[in-house]
C-alpha positions as CSV (number, residue, x, y, z in Angstrom):
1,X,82.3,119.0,82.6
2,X,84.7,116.6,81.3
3,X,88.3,116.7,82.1
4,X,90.8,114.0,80.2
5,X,93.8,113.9,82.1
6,X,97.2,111.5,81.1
7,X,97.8,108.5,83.9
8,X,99.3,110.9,86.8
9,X,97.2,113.2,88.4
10,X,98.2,116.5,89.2
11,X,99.7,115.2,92.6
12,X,103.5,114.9,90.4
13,X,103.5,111.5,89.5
14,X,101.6,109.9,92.2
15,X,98.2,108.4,91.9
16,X,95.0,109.9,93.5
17,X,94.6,107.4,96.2
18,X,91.3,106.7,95.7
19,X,91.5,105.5,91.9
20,X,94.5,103.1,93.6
21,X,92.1,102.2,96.1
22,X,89.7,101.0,92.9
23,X,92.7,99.4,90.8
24,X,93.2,97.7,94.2
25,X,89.7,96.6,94.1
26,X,90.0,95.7,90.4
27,X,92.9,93.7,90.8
28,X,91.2,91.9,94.0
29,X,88.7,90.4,91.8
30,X,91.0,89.7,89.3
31,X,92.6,87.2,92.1
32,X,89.2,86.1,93.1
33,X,88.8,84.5,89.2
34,X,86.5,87.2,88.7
35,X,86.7,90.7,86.5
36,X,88.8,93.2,87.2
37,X,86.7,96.0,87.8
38,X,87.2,98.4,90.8
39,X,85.4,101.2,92.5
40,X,85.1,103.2,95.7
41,X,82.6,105.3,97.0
42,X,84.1,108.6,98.6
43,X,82.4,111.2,101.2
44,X,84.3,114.4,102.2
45,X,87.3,112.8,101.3
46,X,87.4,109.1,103.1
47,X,86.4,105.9,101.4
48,X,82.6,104.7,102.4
49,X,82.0,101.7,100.2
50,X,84.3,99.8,97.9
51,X,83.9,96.9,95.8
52,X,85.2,95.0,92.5
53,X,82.7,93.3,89.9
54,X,81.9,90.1,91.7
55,X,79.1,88.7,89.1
56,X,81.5,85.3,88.5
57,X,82.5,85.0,92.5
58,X,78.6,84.9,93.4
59,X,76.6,83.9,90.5
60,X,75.2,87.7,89.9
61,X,73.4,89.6,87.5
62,X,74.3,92.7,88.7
63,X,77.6,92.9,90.7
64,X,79.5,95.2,89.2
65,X,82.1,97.0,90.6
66,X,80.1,100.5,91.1
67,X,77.2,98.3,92.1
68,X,79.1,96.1,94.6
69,X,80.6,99.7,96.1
70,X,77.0,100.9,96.3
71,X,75.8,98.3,98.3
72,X,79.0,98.2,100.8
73,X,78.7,101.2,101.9
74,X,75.4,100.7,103.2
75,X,72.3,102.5,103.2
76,X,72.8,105.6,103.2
77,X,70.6,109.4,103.4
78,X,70.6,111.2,100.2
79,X,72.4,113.9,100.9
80,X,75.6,111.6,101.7
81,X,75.1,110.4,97.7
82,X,74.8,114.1,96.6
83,X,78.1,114.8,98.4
84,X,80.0,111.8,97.2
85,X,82.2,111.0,93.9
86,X,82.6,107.6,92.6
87,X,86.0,106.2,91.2
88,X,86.1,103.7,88.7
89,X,88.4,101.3,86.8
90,X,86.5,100.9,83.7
91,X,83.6,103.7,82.4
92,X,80.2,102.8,83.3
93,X,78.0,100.5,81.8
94,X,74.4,101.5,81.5
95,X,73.3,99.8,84.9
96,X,75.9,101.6,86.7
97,X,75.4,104.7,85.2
98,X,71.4,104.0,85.9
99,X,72.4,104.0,90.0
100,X,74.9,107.1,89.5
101,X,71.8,109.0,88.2
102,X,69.7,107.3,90.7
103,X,71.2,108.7,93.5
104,X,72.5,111.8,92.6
105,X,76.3,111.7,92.4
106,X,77.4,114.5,91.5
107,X,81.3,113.4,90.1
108,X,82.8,110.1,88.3
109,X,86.5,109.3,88.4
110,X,86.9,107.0,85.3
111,X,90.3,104.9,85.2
112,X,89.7,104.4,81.5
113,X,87.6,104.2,78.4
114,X,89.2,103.1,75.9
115,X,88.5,99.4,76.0
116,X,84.4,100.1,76.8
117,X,82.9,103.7,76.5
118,X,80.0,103.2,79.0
119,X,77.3,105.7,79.7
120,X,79.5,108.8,80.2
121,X,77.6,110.8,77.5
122,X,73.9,109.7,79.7
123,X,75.7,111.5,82.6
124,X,77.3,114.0,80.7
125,X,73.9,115.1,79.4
126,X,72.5,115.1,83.2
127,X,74.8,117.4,84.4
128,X,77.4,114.9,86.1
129,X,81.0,115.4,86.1
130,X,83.2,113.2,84.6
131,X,87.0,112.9,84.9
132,X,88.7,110.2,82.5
133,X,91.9,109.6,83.7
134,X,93.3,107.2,80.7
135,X,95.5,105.7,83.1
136,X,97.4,103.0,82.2
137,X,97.1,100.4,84.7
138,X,93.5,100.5,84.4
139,X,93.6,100.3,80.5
140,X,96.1,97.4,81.0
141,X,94.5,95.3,83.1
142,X,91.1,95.3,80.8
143,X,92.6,94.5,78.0
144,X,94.7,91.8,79.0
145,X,91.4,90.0,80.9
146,X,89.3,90.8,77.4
147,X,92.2,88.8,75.6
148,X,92.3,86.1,77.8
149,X,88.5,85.9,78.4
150,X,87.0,87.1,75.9
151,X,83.4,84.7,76.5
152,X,83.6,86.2,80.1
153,X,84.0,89.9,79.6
154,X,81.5,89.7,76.5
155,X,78.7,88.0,78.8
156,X,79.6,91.0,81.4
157,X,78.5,93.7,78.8
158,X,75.5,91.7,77.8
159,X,77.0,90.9,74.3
């Protein structure tokens, strides 16, 4: 199921803590030099792993921000994964999407997808929920860093 919601969630016209705890993220790696890409990694409602995209910080292939959240919260049993969502500034690119489906979470939280549709039809398809938030902090920030860098963000996406 897909739900595309405006930039406030239904809490009036505050923002679902967790998606600030990811634009927090995002906006980390931002100052870092890096991309500002931000996730977090909940479990019955409390934050086990965040993370921005770190691949310019530490030299890496793979360090996106889903990725980095992955791997800060640890290993972990299956069932935690099964019972988790994952909030994201930016939709998921194939790798991400790859480790969504990987471990069986069952909900995304998607800042935005207008500046890069990732894999959302992939999850779609596997029976994941998806909720696309269009908010526009998250679209902001993207497309101001894809103007500014554009070399950066196109070597991010593999293009």
């Amino acid at each position: 199921m897909t739900t595309n919601q405006g930039a406030s969630p239904a809490k009036g016209n505050t923002m679902d803590e967790f998606m600030q705890a990811a634009i927090e993220e995002a906006r980390q790696g931002l100052r870092e030099g890096g991309i500002p890409i931000g996730s977090v990694l909940v479990h019955q409602g409390r934050i086990i792993g965040r993370g921005h995209n770190r691949r310019v910080q530490r030299g890496s292939a793979i360090l996106h921000g889903e990725m980095d959240a992955l791997e800060n919260a640890g290993r972990l049993p299956a069932r935690v994964y099964k019972e988790s969502v994952i909030y994201t500034t930016l939709s998921p690119c194939p790798m991400c999407t790859g480790a969504i489906l990987l471990y069986g979470i069952p909900k995304v939280v998607i800042g935005e997808n207008q500046t890069f549709m990732g894999g959302e039809a992939l999850l779609r398809d596997q029976g994941v929920e998806l909720q696309v938030l269009q908010d526009e902090t998250c679209v902001a920030l993207m497309r101001e860093f894809i103007q500014a860098s554009p070399e950066l963000w196109n070597e991010d996406i593999g293009e």
